[in-house]
């Protein structure tokens, strides 16, 4: 401490020699004084633990030896100059620890940092701005993602259940293979008791399913209604109308490997419908959860943007901003105090 203060004092004394020529570096004594906020300077009061000091003053004055050696009645040169330097200080156990570096002042954050942080993580921008409602945004964000994950898991579980029920009951013994169909395929199984055959006759080309109560029979009826003049009277098989209706049926009818039948299993079909409904409801809720999450991101971003704009406007108008916050010491906290630099 004394070596550092002496080095700084000698440097400052060398600078002030042109200003006060009557004081030489050998005649200069250095006495550091501590500026006490709301108190007296110097050694009148012992610093307490945790007390922070922001400035130190170096008094350049003649040494006692020079005063004793001076002739009686001679003018004793007074202090040449009093220089003050600002240093970060930390008081620990009644002893002031001085740092030779200038205090690191926190640079003002760019105005876009708060809204950007809130867009990425709701509540982050409010935390940077020192607002307590950051916790509310974070709570909504966490709850939204938990709800979304829960609803997606429930939807997937119910989907596996109705696919397993269809394979075990409706599609059993109808095909050697049971590939998994898309969602529309299982929706058709809800409304039709059976798919019907794809080709009702193994000879003479493709013969569509004639029963209109089955799904394939319904598709063949729609094809005839669309392309034939009279659905009950078929045109020649070589005609363009017959060929168009047959192509329409082949593109939309259920293939043999996807065939199903709920005959004599009405209770299982009802359970199948309810399971599909529960799966659809869970996936629908997951979409709503995503909507809440997106809205929370947008609201937090707008909130942070409005706060930054209001603070900027107040500072530009009067230079003074008014806001509520939890105060803390603007200095350098003592070790173990739990405070942080603002």
Coordinates of C-alpha atoms in Angstrom, one line a residue:
X1 CA 0.0 0.0 0.0
X2 CA 2.7 2.5 1.0
X3 CA 4.9 1.5 -2.0
X4 CA 2.1 2.0 -4.4
X5 CA 1.1 5.3 -2.9
X6 CA 4.7 6.5 -2.9
X7 CA 5.1 5.6 -6.6
X8 CA 2.0 7.5 -7.6
X9 CA 3.0 10.5 -5.5
X10 CA 6.4 10.7 -7.0
X11 CA 4.9 10.6 -10.5
X12 CA 2.4 13.3 -9.6
X13 CA 5.1 15.4 -8.0
X14 CA 7.1 15.3 -11.1
X15 CA 4.2 16.5 -13.1
X16 CA 3.5 19.4 -10.7
X17 CA 7.2 20.7 -10.5
X18 CA 6.6 23.2 -13.3
X19 CA 3.5 24.5 -11.5
X20 CA 5.2 25.0 -8.1
X21 CA 8.9 25.4 -8.8
X22 CA 9.8 26.0 -5.1
X23 CA 8.9 22.4 -4.2
X24 CA 11.3 19.7 -5.4
X25 CA 10.5 15.9 -5.4
X26 CA 12.9 15.5 -2.4
X27 CA 10.8 18.0 -0.4
X28 CA 7.5 16.4 -1.1
X29 CA 5.7 14.3 1.4
X30 CA 2.7 12.2 0.3
X31 CA -0.3 11.8 2.6
X32 CA -3.2 9.9 1.1
X33 CA -6.6 11.0 2.4
X34 CA -9.9 9.1 2.0
X35 CA -13.0 10.9 1.0
X36 CA -15.8 9.8 3.4
X37 CA -19.3 10.0 2.1
X38 CA -21.3 12.0 4.7
X39 CA -18.3 12.3 7.1
X40 CA -14.9 13.9 7.4
X41 CA -11.8 13.2 5.4
X42 CA -8.5 11.8 6.5
X43 CA -8.0 9.7 9.6
X44 CA -10.7 11.2 11.7
X45 CA -12.8 8.1 11.3
X46 CA -11.8 4.4 10.9
X47 CA -13.4 2.8 7.9
X48 CA -15.7 0.0 8.8
X49 CA -15.9 -3.4 7.1
X50 CA -17.8 -3.3 3.9
X51 CA -17.4 0.5 3.5
X52 CA -16.4 1.4 -0.1
X53 CA -14.4 4.4 -1.0
X54 CA -14.2 5.9 -4.5
X55 CA -11.5 8.5 -4.4
X56 CA -8.1 9.2 -2.8
X57 CA -6.4 12.6 -2.6
X58 CA -2.6 13.1 -2.5
X59 CA -1.4 16.2 -0.7
X60 CA 2.0 17.5 -2.0
X61 CA 3.5 19.5 0.9
X62 CA 7.0 20.3 2.4
X63 CA 8.4 17.7 4.6
X64 CA 8.9 18.3 8.4
X65 CA 12.6 18.3 7.9
X66 CA 12.5 21.2 5.4
X67 CA 10.4 23.2 7.9
X68 CA 12.9 22.5 10.7
X69 CA 15.9 23.5 8.6
X70 CA 14.4 26.7 7.4
X71 CA 15.7 30.0 8.8
X72 CA 13.7 31.8 11.5
X73 CA 11.2 34.1 10.0
X74 CA 11.6 32.5 6.6
X75 CA 8.6 31.7 4.6
X76 CA 7.9 28.1 4.6
X77 CA 6.5 27.1 1.2
X78 CA 3.0 25.9 1.5
X79 CA 1.4 23.0 -0.3
X80 CA 2.1 23.2 -4.0
X81 CA -1.0 21.5 -5.2
X82 CA -3.6 19.0 -4.0
X83 CA -4.3 16.3 -6.6
X84 CA -7.1 13.8 -6.4
X85 CA -7.3 10.5 -8.2
X86 CA -10.2 8.1 -8.3
X87 CA -9.5 4.5 -7.5
X88 CA -11.7 1.5 -6.7
X89 CA -11.4 0.7 -3.1
X90 CA -12.7 -2.1 -0.9
X91 CA -12.6 -2.0 2.9
X92 CA -12.1 -5.3 4.6
X93 CA -11.7 -5.8 8.4
X94 CA -11.0 -2.1 8.9
X95 CA -8.2 -2.0 6.2
X96 CA -8.7 -0.3 2.9
X97 CA -7.4 -2.2 -0.1
X98 CA -6.6 0.1 -3.0
X99 CA -6.4 -0.9 -6.7
X100 CA -4.1 1.1 -9.1
X101 CA -6.6 0.6 -11.9
X102 CA -9.4 3.1 -12.7
X103 CA -12.9 2.0 -11.7
X104 CA -14.5 -0.2 -14.4
X105 CA -17.8 1.5 -15.1
X106 CA -20.4 -0.6 -16.7
X107 CA -21.1 0.4 -20.2
X108 CA -24.7 1.3 -21.1
X109 CA -26.4 -1.7 -22.7
X110 CA -27.6 -1.2 -26.3
X111 CA -31.3 -0.5 -26.4
X112 CA -32.0 -3.5 -28.6
X113 CA -30.5 -6.0 -26.1
X114 CA -33.6 -6.2 -23.8
X115 CA -36.2 -6.9 -26.5
X116 CA -33.9 -9.4 -28.2
X117 CA -33.3 -11.3 -25.0
X118 CA -37.1 -11.4 -24.3
X119 CA -37.7 -12.7 -27.8
X120 CA -35.3 -15.5 -27.2
X121 CA -36.3 -16.2 -23.6
X122 CA -39.4 -14.4 -22.1
X123 CA -38.4 -12.6 -19.0
X124 CA -34.7 -12.3 -19.9
X125 CA -35.1 -8.7 -21.1
X126 CA -37.1 -7.8 -18.0
X127 CA -34.3 -9.3 -15.9
X128 CA -31.7 -7.1 -17.7
X129 CA -33.9 -4.1 -17.1
X130 CA -34.2 -4.9 -13.4
X131 CA -38.0 -5.6 -13.4
X132 CA -39.6 -8.1 -11.0
X133 CA -42.1 -9.3 -13.6
X134 CA -39.4 -11.3 -15.3
X135 CA -40.3 -14.2 -13.0
X136 CA -43.9 -14.2 -14.3
X137 CA -42.7 -14.5 -17.9
X138 CA -40.3 -17.2 -17.0
X139 CA -43.0 -19.1 -15.1
X140 CA -45.5 -18.9 -18.0
X141 CA -42.7 -20.1 -20.4
X142 CA -41.8 -23.1 -18.3
X143 CA -45.5 -24.0 -17.7
X144 CA -46.2 -23.8 -21.4
X145 CA -43.4 -26.1 -22.4
X146 CA -44.3 -28.6 -19.7
X147 CA -48.0 -28.6 -20.9
X148 CA -46.9 -28.9 -24.5
X149 CA -44.6 -31.9 -23.8
X150 CA -47.4 -33.6 -21.7
X151 CA -50.0 -33.1 -24.4
X152 CA -47.7 -34.4 -27.1
X153 CA -46.9 -37.5 -25.1
X154 CA -50.6 -38.1 -24.4
X155 CA -51.5 -37.8 -28.1
X156 CA -48.7 -40.2 -29.2
X157 CA -49.8 -42.7 -26.5
X158 CA -53.4 -42.6 -27.7
X159 CA -52.3 -42.9 -31.3
X160 CA -50.3 -46.0 -30.6
X161 CA -53.3 -47.4 -28.8
X162 CA -55.9 -47.0 -31.6
X163 CA -53.4 -48.3 -34.1
X164 CA -52.8 -51.4 -32.0
X165 CA -56.6 -51.9 -31.6
X166 CA -57.1 -51.6 -35.4
X167 CA -54.4 -54.1 -36.1
X168 CA -55.6 -56.6 -33.4
X169 CA -59.3 -56.5 -34.3
X170 CA -60.2 -54.8 -37.6
X171 CA -57.2 -55.8 -39.7
X172 CA -56.6 -59.3 -38.2
X173 CA -56.6 -62.2 -40.6
X174 CA -57.3 -60.0 -43.6
X175 CA -53.8 -59.5 -44.9
X176 CA -50.4 -61.2 -44.3
X177 CA -48.8 -57.8 -43.8
X178 CA -50.2 -54.8 -41.8
X179 CA -48.4 -51.6 -42.7
X180 CA -49.1 -48.5 -40.7
X181 CA -51.4 -46.1 -42.5
X182 CA -51.6 -42.3 -42.3
X183 CA -54.1 -40.4 -40.3
X184 CA -56.7 -40.3 -43.0
X185 CA -56.7 -44.0 -43.3
X186 CA -57.6 -44.4 -39.6
X187 CA -60.2 -41.7 -39.9
X188 CA -61.9 -43.7 -42.7
X189 CA -62.0 -46.7 -40.3
X190 CA -64.1 -44.6 -38.0
X191 CA -66.9 -44.0 -40.4
X192 CA -67.0 -47.2 -42.4
X193 CA -67.6 -50.6 -40.9
X194 CA -65.4 -52.2 -43.6
X195 CA -63.1 -51.2 -46.4
X196 CA -64.4 -53.7 -48.9
X197 CA -62.3 -55.6 -51.4
X198 CA -60.1 -53.8 -54.0
X199 CA -60.8 -56.2 -56.8
X200 CA -64.0 -58.3 -56.6
X201 CA -63.0 -60.7 -59.3
X202 CA -59.6 -62.2 -60.0
X203 CA -60.3 -62.4 -63.7
X204 CA -61.3 -59.9 -66.5
X205 CA -59.2 -57.1 -65.1
X206 CA -60.1 -54.8 -62.2
X207 CA -63.6 -55.2 -60.9
X208 CA -64.4 -52.6 -58.2
X209 CA -66.2 -53.3 -55.0
X210 CA -70.0 -53.1 -55.7
X211 CA -71.3 -52.6 -52.0
X212 CA -71.8 -48.9 -51.5
X213 CA -71.8 -49.3 -47.7
X214 CA -68.1 -50.2 -47.7
X215 CA -65.4 -47.6 -48.3
X216 CA -64.3 -48.9 -51.7
X217 CA -67.9 -49.4 -52.8
X218 CA -68.5 -45.7 -51.9
X219 CA -65.5 -44.6 -54.0
X220 CA -66.7 -46.6 -57.0
X221 CA -70.2 -45.1 -56.6
X222 CA -68.6 -41.6 -56.6
X223 CA -66.5 -42.4 -59.7
X224 CA -69.6 -43.6 -61.6
X225 CA -71.6 -40.5 -60.6
X226 CA -68.8 -38.3 -61.7
X227 CA -67.9 -39.8 -65.1
X228 CA -70.9 -41.8 -66.3
X229 CA -74.1 -40.3 -67.6
X230 CA -76.1 -42.9 -65.6
X231 CA -74.4 -44.5 -62.6
X232 CA -76.6 -47.6 -62.9
X233 CA -75.9 -48.1 -66.6
X234 CA -72.2 -48.8 -67.3
X235 CA -70.8 -47.6 -70.7
X236 CA -68.6 -49.8 -72.8
X237 CA -65.4 -50.8 -71.0
X238 CA -63.4 -49.5 -73.9
X239 CA -65.0 -46.1 -73.6
X240 CA -63.3 -43.0 -72.2
X241 CA -65.9 -42.6 -69.5
X242 CA -65.4 -46.1 -68.1
X243 CA -61.6 -45.8 -68.2
X244 CA -61.7 -42.4 -66.3
X245 CA -64.0 -43.9 -63.6
X246 CA -61.8 -46.9 -63.2
X247 CA -58.7 -44.7 -62.8
X248 CA -60.5 -42.6 -60.2
X249 CA -61.3 -45.7 -58.2
X250 CA -57.8 -47.2 -58.5
X251 CA -56.2 -44.1 -57.1
X252 CA -58.5 -43.7 -54.1
X253 CA -59.6 -47.2 -53.1
X254 CA -58.1 -49.1 -50.2
X255 CA -55.4 -51.5 -51.3
X256 CA -55.5 -55.2 -50.2
X257 CA -52.8 -54.9 -47.6
X258 CA -54.8 -52.1 -45.8
X259 CA -58.1 -53.9 -45.8
X260 CA -60.2 -53.8 -42.6
X261 CA -63.6 -55.0 -41.2
X262 CA -65.4 -54.1 -38.0
X263 CA -68.2 -56.6 -38.5
X264 CA -69.2 -58.4 -35.3
X265 CA -66.9 -55.9 -33.4
X266 CA -69.1 -52.8 -32.9
X267 CA -67.9 -52.3 -29.3
X268 CA -64.2 -52.4 -30.5
X269 CA -65.1 -49.8 -33.2
X270 CA -66.7 -47.5 -30.6
X271 CA -63.6 -47.8 -28.4
X272 CA -61.5 -47.1 -31.5
X273 CA -63.4 -43.9 -32.2
X274 CA -63.1 -42.7 -28.6
X275 CA -59.3 -43.4 -28.6
X276 CA -58.9 -41.4 -31.8
X277 CA -60.9 -38.6 -30.3
X278 CA -58.7 -38.5 -27.2
X279 CA -55.6 -38.5 -29.4
X280 CA -56.9 -35.6 -31.5
X281 CA -57.8 -33.6 -28.4
X282 CA -54.3 -34.0 -27.0
X283 CA -52.7 -32.9 -30.2
X284 CA -55.1 -30.0 -30.5
X285 CA -54.2 -28.9 -26.9
X286 CA -50.5 -29.1 -27.8
X287 CA -51.1 -26.6 -30.7
X288 CA -52.8 -24.3 -28.2
X289 CA -49.9 -24.6 -25.9
X290 CA -47.6 -23.5 -28.7
X291 CA -49.9 -20.5 -29.2
X292 CA -49.5 -19.6 -25.5
X293 CA -45.7 -19.9 -25.7
X294 CA -45.5 -17.7 -28.9
X295 CA -47.8 -15.1 -27.3
X296 CA -45.6 -15.1 -24.2
X297 CA -42.6 -14.4 -26.3
X298 CA -44.3 -11.6 -28.2
X299 CA -45.7 -10.0 -25.0
X300 CA -42.4 -10.1 -23.2
X301 CA -40.6 -8.6 -26.3
X302 CA -43.1 -5.8 -26.6
X303 CA -43.0 -5.2 -22.8
X304 CA -39.2 -4.8 -22.9
X305 CA -39.3 -2.6 -26.0
X306 CA -41.9 -0.3 -24.5
X307 CA -39.9 -0.1 -21.3
X308 CA -36.7 0.8 -23.1
X309 CA -38.5 3.5 -25.2
X310 CA -40.1 5.1 -22.1
X311 CA -36.8 5.2 -20.3
X312 CA -35.0 6.7 -23.3
X313 CA -37.7 9.3 -23.7
X314 CA -37.5 10.3 -20.0
X315 CA -33.8 10.6 -20.1
X316 CA -33.8 12.6 -23.3
X317 CA -36.5 15.0 -22.0
X318 CA -35.2 15.8 -18.5
X319 CA -32.1 13.8 -18.1
X320 CA -33.7 12.2 -15.0
X321 CA -35.4 8.9 -15.0
X322 CA -37.8 7.7 -12.3
X323 CA -38.2 4.0 -11.6
X324 CA -38.7 1.7 -8.7
X325 CA -35.9 -0.8 -7.8
X326 CA -34.2 -2.5 -4.9
X327 CA -31.3 -0.2 -4.0
X328 CA -27.7 -1.5 -3.5
X329 CA -24.4 0.1 -2.9
X330 CA -22.9 1.7 -6.1
X331 CA -19.4 1.0 -4.9
X332 CA -17.3 -2.2 -4.7
X333 CA -18.9 -4.6 -2.2
X334 CA -16.8 -6.4 0.4
X335 CA -16.0 -10.1 -0.2
X336 CA -18.7 -12.3 1.1
X337 CA -21.3 -9.5 1.4
X338 CA -23.5 -11.2 -1.3
X339 CA -24.0 -7.9 -3.2
X340 CA -23.1 -7.5 -6.8
X341 CA -21.8 -4.6 -8.9
X342 CA -24.7 -2.7 -10.5

